[in-house]
Amino acid sequence: MDSYRGSVKDFVNFNAKQDAELLHKAMKGIGTDEDTILMLLTSRSNNQRQEIKAAYKKAHGKDLVSALKSELGGLFETLVVALMTPPISYDASQLHKALKGAGTDDDVLIEILASRTCAQIKDIVKVYKKECGGKLEKDITGDTSGHFQKLLVILLQGSRDEGVDEDRIEKDAKELFAAGEGKVGTDVEKFINILGNRSHEHLRLVFDAYKNLSGNDIEDSIEGETTGNLENLMLAVVKCAKSVPAYFAESLNGSMRRAGTDDQTLMRIMVSRSETDMLDIRACFKKMYGASLYNTIQDDTAGDYGKALLYLCGGND
């Protein structure tokens, strides 16, 4: 199936029982064989990793993730645990950590709620309730405020319109213009409603019409009219409407090309996009920054952690 744009695929001659034994051996005795662990886990799909988890418990009467955690440490351990977590549970746990940690990690809320599909968001809400013991919306409204909160709540409904409404394109563009550049003080509600509820296809056409109308990109207007986490969220929604892979390429670049690597962001994106659109992200990255994602990760990371990320990247461009 050529339409698949992930870098990690189902392993062809997969045998869960055999893989469980390879991992068991890698952890047995003195010293841990990290190479086996990272090569095996990055070359199996998430569904297959769940089967390995079940086979391991059946054979050894204990949890594979707990066993891995007791053998590994640092960033590599965090990455392995992330790989072993089902994607929706992983998103839910990242949101929970962002909300329940010391201070709210707005960047995580922004990244996940701006980039996931409506279906994914609906699933995240369900899994969050089941696994994190609370209502995601309640936790978000308890930790955020103002227009930032309102747009997050709209995105959390996971009910964007479908398709393109030809009759509304021009109208939406004019409303955005009137709400922003057209007057003193921004009518943020209008922006939030349109950005949060129209389909990505529709928004792309609205942004084109907006540019014809105002001579500016919608991003420029948002940057001129808003600040802080609201600005960051609105920009993320606009970028994702234009191109989700380009949005992630930019986030990856930001996580690495500065003093000190933002490993949490780097890891979260590499894990969560490895079975979604990593090939497209790589292409965007190369086009936008003139370097391959692979080489950039290689220059910026080290050890088993770095090696595992390169396997998730899946190749050099």
CSV table of N, CA and C in Angstrom, one decimal, residues 101-248:
chain,number,residue,atom,x,y,z
A,101,GLY,N,1.4,18.1,35.8
A,101,GLY,CA,2.8,18.4,36.3
A,101,GLY,C,2.8,19.7,37.0
A,102,ALA,N,4.0,20.1,37.4
A,102,ALA,CA,4.1,21.5,38.0
A,102,ALA,C,4.0,22.5,36.9
A,103,GLY,N,2.9,23.3,37.0
A,103,GLY,CA,2.7,24.3,35.9
A,103,GLY,C,2.1,23.5,34.7
A,104,THR,N,1.4,24.2,33.8
A,104,THR,CA,0.8,23.5,32.6
A,104,THR,C,1.8,23.6,31.5
A,105,ASP,N,2.0,22.5,30.8
A,105,ASP,CA,2.9,22.6,29.6
A,105,ASP,C,2.0,22.9,28.4
A,106,ASP,N,1.8,24.2,28.1
A,106,ASP,CA,0.9,24.6,27.0
A,106,ASP,C,1.3,24.0,25.7
A,107,ASP,N,2.7,23.9,25.5
A,107,ASP,CA,3.1,23.5,24.1
A,107,ASP,C,2.6,22.1,23.8
A,108,VAL,N,2.5,21.2,24.8
A,108,VAL,CA,2.0,19.9,24.5
A,108,VAL,C,0.5,19.9,24.2
A,109,LEU,N,-0.2,20.7,24.9
A,109,LEU,CA,-1.7,20.8,24.7
A,109,LEU,C,-1.9,21.3,23.2
A,110,ILE,N,-1.1,22.4,22.9
A,110,ILE,CA,-1.2,23.0,21.6
A,110,ILE,C,-0.8,22.0,20.5
A,111,GLU,N,0.3,21.3,20.6
A,111,GLU,CA,0.7,20.3,19.6
A,111,GLU,C,-0.3,19.2,19.3
A,112,ILE,N,-0.8,18.6,20.4
A,112,ILE,CA,-1.7,17.5,20.2
A,112,ILE,C,-3.0,17.9,19.7
A,113,LEU,N,-3.6,19.0,20.3
A,113,LEU,CA,-5.0,19.4,19.9
A,113,LEU,C,-5.0,20.0,18.6
A,114,ALA,N,-3.9,20.6,18.1
A,114,ALA,CA,-3.9,21.3,16.8
A,114,ALA,C,-3.7,20.3,15.7
A,115,SER,N,-3.0,19.2,16.0
A,115,SER,CA,-2.5,18.3,14.9
A,115,SER,C,-3.3,17.0,14.7
A,116,ARG,N,-4.0,16.6,15.7
A,116,ARG,CA,-4.7,15.3,15.6
A,116,ARG,C,-6.0,15.4,14.9
A,117,THR,N,-6.5,14.4,14.2
A,117,THR,CA,-7.7,14.4,13.5
A,117,THR,C,-8.9,14.3,14.5
A,118,CYS,N,-10.1,14.7,14.0
A,118,CYS,CA,-11.3,14.7,14.9
A,118,CYS,C,-11.5,13.3,15.5
A,119,ALA,N,-11.3,12.2,14.7
A,119,ALA,CA,-11.5,10.9,15.2
A,119,ALA,C,-10.5,10.6,16.3
A,120,GLN,N,-9.3,11.0,16.1
A,120,GLN,CA,-8.2,10.8,17.1
A,120,GLN,C,-8.6,11.5,18.4
A,121,ILE,N,-9.0,12.8,18.3
A,121,ILE,CA,-9.3,13.5,19.5
A,121,ILE,C,-10.5,12.9,20.3
A,122,LYS,N,-11.5,12.4,19.6
A,122,LYS,CA,-12.6,11.7,20.3
A,122,LYS,C,-12.1,10.5,21.0
A,123,ASP,N,-11.2,9.8,20.4
A,123,ASP,CA,-10.6,8.6,21.1
A,123,ASP,C,-9.8,9.0,22.3
A,124,ILE,N,-9.0,10.1,22.1
A,124,ILE,CA,-8.1,10.5,23.2
A,124,ILE,C,-9.0,10.9,24.4
A,125,VAL,N,-10.1,11.6,24.2
A,125,VAL,CA,-11.0,12.0,25.3
A,125,VAL,C,-11.5,10.7,26.0
A,126,LYS,N,-11.9,9.7,25.3
A,126,LYS,CA,-12.4,8.4,25.9
A,126,LYS,C,-11.3,7.7,26.7
A,127,VAL,N,-10.1,7.6,26.1
A,127,VAL,CA,-9.0,6.9,26.7
A,127,VAL,C,-8.5,7.7,28.0
A,128,TYR,N,-8.5,9.0,27.9
A,128,TYR,CA,-8.1,9.9,29.0
A,128,TYR,C,-8.9,9.6,30.2
A,129,LYS,N,-10.2,9.5,30.0
A,129,LYS,CA,-11.2,9.2,31.1
A,129,LYS,C,-10.9,7.9,31.7
A,130,LYS,N,-10.7,6.9,30.8
A,130,LYS,CA,-10.4,5.5,31.3
A,130,LYS,C,-9.1,5.4,32.0
A,131,GLU,N,-8.0,5.9,31.5
A,131,GLU,CA,-6.7,5.7,32.0
A,131,GLU,C,-6.1,6.8,32.9
A,132,CYS,N,-6.7,8.0,32.7
A,132,CYS,CA,-6.1,9.1,33.5
A,132,CYS,C,-7.0,9.5,34.6
A,133,GLY,N,-8.2,8.9,34.7
A,133,GLY,CA,-9.1,9.1,35.8
A,133,GLY,C,-9.7,10.4,35.9
A,134,GLY,N,-10.0,11.1,34.8
A,134,GLY,CA,-10.7,12.4,34.9
A,134,GLY,C,-11.2,12.8,33.5
A,135,LYS,N,-11.9,13.9,33.5
A,135,LYS,CA,-12.4,14.3,32.2
A,135,LYS,C,-11.4,15.3,31.6
A,136,LEU,N,-10.9,15.1,30.4
A,136,LEU,CA,-9.9,15.9,29.8
A,136,LEU,C,-10.4,17.4,29.7
A,137,GLU,N,-11.6,17.6,29.3
A,137,GLU,CA,-12.1,19.0,29.2
A,137,GLU,C,-12.1,19.7,30.5
A,138,LYS,N,-12.5,19.0,31.6
A,138,LYS,CA,-12.5,19.6,32.9
A,138,LYS,C,-11.1,19.9,33.3
A,139,ASP,N,-10.1,19.0,33.1
A,139,ASP,CA,-8.7,19.3,33.4
A,139,ASP,C,-8.2,20.4,32.6
A,140,ILE,N,-8.5,20.5,31.4
A,140,ILE,CA,-8.0,21.7,30.6
A,140,ILE,C,-8.6,23.0,31.0
A,141,THR,N,-9.9,23.0,31.3
A,141,THR,CA,-10.6,24.3,31.7
A,141,THR,C,-10.1,24.7,33.1
A,142,GLY,N,-9.7,23.7,33.9
A,142,GLY,CA,-9.2,24.0,35.2
A,142,GLY,C,-7.8,24.6,35.2
A,143,ASP,N,-7.1,24.4,34.1
A,143,ASP,CA,-5.7,24.8,34.0
A,143,ASP,C,-5.4,25.9,33.0
A,144,THR,N,-6.4,26.4,32.3
A,144,THR,CA,-6.2,27.4,31.3
A,144,THR,C,-7.3,28.4,31.4
A,145,SER,N,-7.2,29.5,30.7
A,145,SER,CA,-8.2,30.6,30.8
A,145,SER,C,-8.3,31.4,29.5
A,146,GLY,N,-9.3,32.2,29.5
A,146,GLY,CA,-9.5,33.2,28.4
A,146,GLY,C,-9.7,32.5,27.0
A,147,HIS,N,-9.3,33.2,26.0
A,147,HIS,CA,-9.6,32.8,24.6
A,147,HIS,C,-8.7,31.5,24.3
A,148,PHE,N,-7.6,31.4,24.9
A,148,PHE,CA,-6.8,30.2,24.8
A,148,PHE,C,-7.6,29.0,25.2
A,149,GLN,N,-8.2,29.0,26.3
A,149,GLN,CA,-9.1,28.0,26.8
A,149,GLN,C,-10.2,27.7,25.9
A,150,LYS,N,-10.9,28.7,25.4
A,150,LYS,CA,-12.0,28.6,24.5
A,150,LYS,C,-11.6,27.8,23.2
A,151,LEU,N,-10.5,28.2,22.6
A,151,LEU,CA,-10.1,27.5,21.4
A,151,LEU,C,-9.7,26.0,21.6
A,152,LEU,N,-9.1,25.8,22.8
A,152,LEU,CA,-8.7,24.4,23.1
A,152,LEU,C,-10.0,23.6,23.3
A,153,VAL,N,-11.0,24.2,23.9
A,153,VAL,CA,-12.3,23.4,24.2
A,153,VAL,C,-13.0,23.1,22.8
A,154,ILE,N,-13.0,24.1,21.9
A,154,ILE,CA,-13.6,23.9,20.6
A,154,ILE,C,-12.8,22.7,19.9
A,155,LEU,N,-11.5,22.8,19.9
A,155,LEU,CA,-10.7,21.7,19.2
A,155,LEU,C,-11.0,20.3,19.9
A,156,LEU,N,-11.2,20.4,21.2
A,156,LEU,CA,-11.5,19.1,22.0
A,156,LEU,C,-12.8,18.5,21.6
A,157,GLN,N,-13.7,19.2,21.0
A,157,GLN,CA,-15.0,18.6,20.6
A,157,GLN,C,-14.8,17.6,19.4
A,158,GLY,N,-13.7,17.8,18.7
A,158,GLY,CA,-13.4,16.9,17.6
A,158,GLY,C,-14.5,16.9,16.6
A,159,SER,N,-15.1,18.0,16.3
A,159,SER,CA,-16.3,18.0,15.4
A,159,SER,C,-16.1,19.1,14.3
A,160,ARG,N,-15.0,19.2,13.7
A,160,ARG,CA,-14.8,20.2,12.6
A,160,ARG,C,-15.8,19.9,11.5
A,161,ASP,N,-16.2,20.9,10.8
A,161,ASP,CA,-17.1,20.7,9.6
A,161,ASP,C,-16.3,19.8,8.6
A,162,GLU,N,-17.1,19.1,7.8
A,162,GLU,CA,-16.4,18.3,6.7
A,162,GLU,C,-16.5,19.0,5.4
A,163,GLY,N,-15.5,18.8,4.6
A,163,GLY,CA,-15.5,19.3,3.2
A,163,GLY,C,-15.4,20.8,3.1
A,164,VAL,N,-15.7,21.3,1.9
A,164,VAL,CA,-15.6,22.8,1.6
A,164,VAL,C,-16.9,23.3,1.4
A,165,ASP,N,-17.2,24.5,2.0
A,165,ASP,CA,-18.5,25.2,1.8
A,165,ASP,C,-18.2,26.4,0.9
A,166,GLU,N,-18.3,26.2,-0.4
A,166,GLU,CA,-18.0,27.2,-1.4
A,166,GLU,C,-18.5,28.6,-1.0
A,167,ASP,N,-19.8,28.6,-0.6
A,167,ASP,CA,-20.5,29.9,-0.3
A,167,ASP,C,-19.9,30.6,0.8
A,168,ARG,N,-19.1,29.9,1.7
A,168,ARG,CA,-18.6,30.6,2.9
A,168,ARG,C,-17.2,31.1,2.8
A,169,ILE,N,-16.5,30.6,1.8
A,169,ILE,CA,-15.0,30.9,1.7
A,169,ILE,C,-14.8,32.4,1.8
A,170,GLU,N,-15.4,33.2,0.9
A,170,GLU,CA,-15.2,34.6,0.8
A,170,GLU,C,-15.7,35.3,2.1
A,171,LYS,N,-16.9,34.8,2.6
A,171,LYS,CA,-17.5,35.4,3.8
A,171,LYS,C,-16.6,35.2,5.0
A,172,ASP,N,-16.0,34.0,5.1
A,172,ASP,CA,-15.1,33.7,6.2
A,172,ASP,C,-13.9,34.6,6.2
A,173,ALA,N,-13.3,34.8,4.9
A,173,ALA,CA,-12.1,35.6,4.8
A,173,ALA,C,-12.4,37.0,5.2
A,174,LYS,N,-13.6,37.5,4.7
A,174,LYS,CA,-14.0,38.9,5.1
A,174,LYS,C,-14.2,39.1,6.6
A,175,GLU,N,-14.8,38.1,7.2
A,175,GLU,CA,-15.0,38.1,8.6
A,175,GLU,C,-13.7,38.2,9.4
A,176,LEU,N,-12.8,37.3,9.0
A,176,LEU,CA,-11.4,37.3,9.6
A,176,LEU,C,-10.7,38.6,9.4
A,177,PHE,N,-10.9,39.2,8.2
A,177,PHE,CA,-10.2,40.5,8.0
A,177,PHE,C,-10.8,41.6,8.8
A,178,ALA,N,-12.2,41.6,8.9
A,178,ALA,CA,-12.9,42.6,9.7
A,178,ALA,C,-12.6,42.4,11.1
A,179,ALA,N,-12.4,41.2,11.6
A,179,ALA,CA,-12.2,40.9,13.0
A,179,ALA,C,-10.8,41.2,13.4
A,180,GLY,N,-9.9,41.2,12.4
A,180,GLY,CA,-8.5,41.5,12.8
A,180,GLY,C,-7.9,42.8,12.3
A,181,GLU,N,-7.3,42.8,11.2
A,181,GLU,CA,-6.7,44.0,10.7
A,181,GLU,C,-7.6,45.1,10.4
A,182,GLY,N,-8.9,44.8,10.2
A,182,GLY,CA,-9.8,45.8,9.8
A,182,GLY,C,-10.2,46.8,10.9
A,183,LYS,N,-9.8,46.5,12.1
A,183,LYS,CA,-10.3,47.3,13.2
A,183,LYS,C,-9.3,47.4,14.4
A,184,VAL,N,-9.5,48.4,15.2
A,184,VAL,CA,-8.7,48.5,16.4
A,184,VAL,C,-9.2,47.4,17.4
A,185,GLY,N,-8.2,46.6,17.9
A,185,GLY,CA,-8.6,45.6,18.8
A,185,GLY,C,-9.2,44.4,18.0
A,186,THR,N,-8.8,43.2,18.4
A,186,THR,CA,-9.2,42.1,17.5
A,186,THR,C,-10.5,41.4,18.1
A,187,ASP,N,-11.4,41.0,17.2
A,187,ASP,CA,-12.5,40.2,17.7
A,187,ASP,C,-12.1,38.8,17.6
A,188,VAL,N,-11.4,38.4,18.7
A,188,VAL,CA,-10.8,37.0,18.8
A,188,VAL,C,-11.8,35.9,18.6
A,189,GLU,N,-13.0,36.1,19.1
A,189,GLU,CA,-14.1,35.1,19.1
A,189,GLU,C,-14.3,34.6,17.6
A,190,LYS,N,-14.3,35.6,16.7
A,190,LYS,CA,-14.5,35.2,15.3
A,190,LYS,C,-13.4,34.3,14.8
A,191,PHE,N,-12.2,34.7,15.1
A,191,PHE,CA,-11.0,33.9,14.7
A,191,PHE,C,-11.1,32.5,15.2
A,192,ILE,N,-11.4,32.4,16.5
A,192,ILE,CA,-11.5,31.1,17.2
A,192,ILE,C,-12.5,30.2,16.6
A,193,ASN,N,-13.7,30.8,16.3
A,193,ASN,CA,-14.8,30.1,15.8
A,193,ASN,C,-14.5,29.5,14.4
A,194,ILE,N,-13.9,30.3,13.5
A,194,ILE,CA,-13.6,29.9,12.2
A,194,ILE,C,-12.4,28.9,12.2
A,195,LEU,N,-11.3,29.2,12.9
A,195,LEU,CA,-10.2,28.4,12.9
A,195,LEU,C,-10.5,27.0,13.6
A,196,GLY,N,-11.4,27.0,14.6
A,196,GLY,CA,-11.6,25.8,15.3
A,196,GLY,C,-12.7,24.9,14.7
A,197,ASN,N,-13.5,25.4,13.8
A,197,ASN,CA,-14.6,24.6,13.3
A,197,ASN,C,-14.6,24.3,11.8
A,198,ARG,N,-13.9,25.0,11.0
A,198,ARG,CA,-13.9,24.7,9.5
A,198,ARG,C,-12.9,23.6,9.2
A,199,SER,N,-13.2,22.9,8.2
A,199,SER,CA,-12.3,21.8,7.8
A,199,SER,C,-10.9,22.4,7.3
A,200,HIS,N,-9.9,21.6,7.3
A,200,HIS,CA,-8.6,22.0,6.8
A,200,HIS,C,-8.6,22.5,5.4
A,201,GLU,N,-9.4,21.7,4.5
A,201,GLU,CA,-9.5,22.0,3.1
A,201,GLU,C,-10.1,23.4,3.0
A,202,HIS,N,-11.2,23.6,3.7
A,202,HIS,CA,-11.9,24.9,3.6
A,202,HIS,C,-11.0,26.0,4.1
A,203,LEU,N,-10.3,25.8,5.2
A,203,LEU,CA,-9.4,26.9,5.8
A,203,LEU,C,-8.3,27.3,4.8
A,204,ARG,N,-7.8,26.3,4.0
A,204,ARG,CA,-6.7,26.6,3.1
A,204,ARG,C,-7.3,27.6,2.0
A,205,LEU,N,-8.5,27.4,1.6
A,205,LEU,CA,-9.1,28.3,0.6
A,205,LEU,C,-9.4,29.7,1.2
A,206,VAL,N,-9.8,29.6,2.5
A,206,VAL,CA,-10.1,30.9,3.2
A,206,VAL,C,-8.8,31.7,3.4
A,207,PHE,N,-7.7,31.0,3.7
A,207,PHE,CA,-6.4,31.7,3.8
A,207,PHE,C,-6.0,32.4,2.5
A,208,ASP,N,-6.2,31.7,1.4
A,208,ASP,CA,-5.9,32.2,0.1
A,208,ASP,C,-6.7,33.5,-0.2
A,209,ALA,N,-8.0,33.4,0.1
A,209,ALA,CA,-8.9,34.5,-0.1
A,209,ALA,C,-8.5,35.7,0.9
A,210,TYR,N,-8.1,35.3,2.1
A,210,TYR,CA,-7.7,36.3,3.0
A,210,TYR,C,-6.4,37.1,2.5
A,211,LYS,N,-5.5,36.4,1.9
A,211,LYS,CA,-4.3,37.0,1.4
A,211,LYS,C,-4.6,38.0,0.3
A,212,ASN,N,-5.6,37.6,-0.6
A,212,ASN,CA,-6.0,38.4,-1.7
A,212,ASN,C,-6.6,39.7,-1.1
A,213,LEU,N,-7.3,39.5,-0.1
A,213,LEU,CA,-8.1,40.6,0.5
A,213,LEU,C,-7.2,41.6,1.3
A,214,SER,N,-6.2,41.1,2.1
A,214,SER,CA,-5.5,42.0,3.0
A,214,SER,C,-4.0,42.2,2.5
A,215,GLY,N,-3.6,41.3,1.6
A,215,GLY,CA,-2.2,41.4,1.1
A,215,GLY,C,-1.2,40.8,2.1
A,216,ASN,N,-1.8,40.3,3.2
A,216,ASN,CA,-1.0,39.6,4.3
A,216,ASN,C,-1.3,38.1,4.4
A,217,ASP,N,-0.3,37.3,4.8
A,217,ASP,CA,-0.7,36.0,5.3
A,217,ASP,C,-1.4,36.1,6.6
A,218,ILE,N,-2.3,35.1,6.8
A,218,ILE,CA,-3.1,35.0,8.0
A,218,ILE,C,-2.2,35.0,9.2
A,219,GLU,N,-1.0,34.3,9.1
A,219,GLU,CA,-0.1,34.2,10.2
A,219,GLU,C,0.4,35.5,10.6
A,220,ASP,N,0.7,36.4,9.7
A,220,ASP,CA,1.2,37.7,10.0
A,220,ASP,C,0.2,38.5,10.8
A,221,SER,N,-1.1,38.4,10.4
A,221,SER,CA,-2.1,39.1,11.2
A,221,SER,C,-2.2,38.5,12.6
A,222,ILE,N,-2.2,37.2,12.7
A,222,ILE,CA,-2.3,36.6,14.1
A,222,ILE,C,-1.1,37.1,14.9
A,223,GLU,N,0.1,37.1,14.3
A,223,GLU,CA,1.3,37.5,15.1
A,223,GLU,C,1.1,39.0,15.5
A,224,GLY,N,0.5,39.8,14.6
A,224,GLY,CA,0.4,41.2,14.9
A,224,GLY,C,-0.7,41.5,16.0
A,225,GLU,N,-1.7,40.6,16.0
A,225,GLU,CA,-2.9,40.9,16.8
A,225,GLU,C,-2.9,40.2,18.2
A,226,THR,N,-2.2,39.1,18.3
A,226,THR,CA,-2.3,38.3,19.5
A,226,THR,C,-0.9,38.0,20.1
A,227,THR,N,-0.9,37.5,21.3
A,227,THR,CA,0.4,37.2,22.0
A,227,THR,C,0.3,35.9,22.8
A,228,GLY,N,1.4,35.4,23.2
A,228,GLY,CA,1.5,34.3,24.2
A,228,GLY,C,0.9,33.0,23.7
A,229,ASN,N,0.3,32.2,24.6
A,229,ASN,CA,-0.1,30.9,24.3
A,229,ASN,C,-1.3,30.9,23.3
A,230,LEU,N,-2.1,31.9,23.3
A,230,LEU,CA,-3.2,32.0,22.3
A,230,LEU,C,-2.6,32.2,20.9
A,231,GLU,N,-1.6,33.1,20.8
A,231,GLU,CA,-0.9,33.2,19.5
A,231,GLU,C,-0.3,31.9,19.0
A,232,ASN,N,0.3,31.2,19.9
A,232,ASN,CA,1.0,29.9,19.6
A,232,ASN,C,0.0,28.9,19.1
A,233,LEU,N,-1.2,28.8,19.8
A,233,LEU,CA,-2.2,27.9,19.4
A,233,LEU,C,-2.8,28.2,18.1
A,234,MET,N,-3.2,29.5,17.9
A,234,MET,CA,-3.8,29.9,16.6
A,234,MET,C,-2.8,29.6,15.4
A,235,LEU,N,-1.5,29.9,15.6
A,235,LEU,CA,-0.6,29.7,14.6
A,235,LEU,C,-0.4,28.2,14.3
A,236,ALA,N,-0.5,27.4,15.4
A,236,ALA,CA,-0.4,25.9,15.2
A,236,ALA,C,-1.6,25.4,14.4
A,237,VAL,N,-2.8,25.9,14.7
A,237,VAL,CA,-4.0,25.5,14.0
A,237,VAL,C,-3.9,25.9,12.5
A,238,VAL,N,-3.4,27.1,12.2
A,238,VAL,CA,-3.2,27.6,10.8
A,238,VAL,C,-2.2,26.7,10.1
A,239,LYS,N,-1.1,26.4,10.8
A,239,LYS,CA,0.0,25.6,10.1
A,239,LYS,C,-0.5,24.2,9.8
A,240,CYS,N,-1.2,23.6,10.8
A,240,CYS,CA,-1.7,22.3,10.6
A,240,CYS,C,-2.8,22.2,9.5
A,241,ALA,N,-3.6,23.3,9.4
A,241,ALA,CA,-4.6,23.3,8.3
A,241,ALA,C,-3.8,23.4,6.9
A,242,LYS,N,-2.7,24.1,6.9
A,242,LYS,CA,-1.9,24.2,5.6
A,242,LYS,C,-1.2,22.9,5.4
A,243,SER,N,-0.5,22.4,6.4
A,243,SER,CA,0.3,21.1,6.2
A,243,SER,C,0.7,20.6,7.5
A,244,VAL,N,0.2,19.5,8.0
A,244,VAL,CA,0.6,18.9,9.2
A,244,VAL,C,2.1,18.5,9.2
A,245,PRO,N,2.5,17.8,8.1
A,245,PRO,CA,4.0,17.4,8.1
A,245,PRO,C,4.9,18.6,8.2
A,246,ALA,N,4.5,19.8,7.5
A,246,ALA,CA,5.4,21.0,7.6
A,246,ALA,C,5.4,21.5,9.0
A,247,TYR,N,4.2,21.5,9.7
A,247,TYR,CA,4.1,21.9,11.1
A,247,TYR,C,5.1,21.1,11.9
A,248,PHE,N,5.1,19.8,11.7
A,248,PHE,CA,6.0,18.9,12.6
A,248,PHE,C,7.5,19.1,12.2
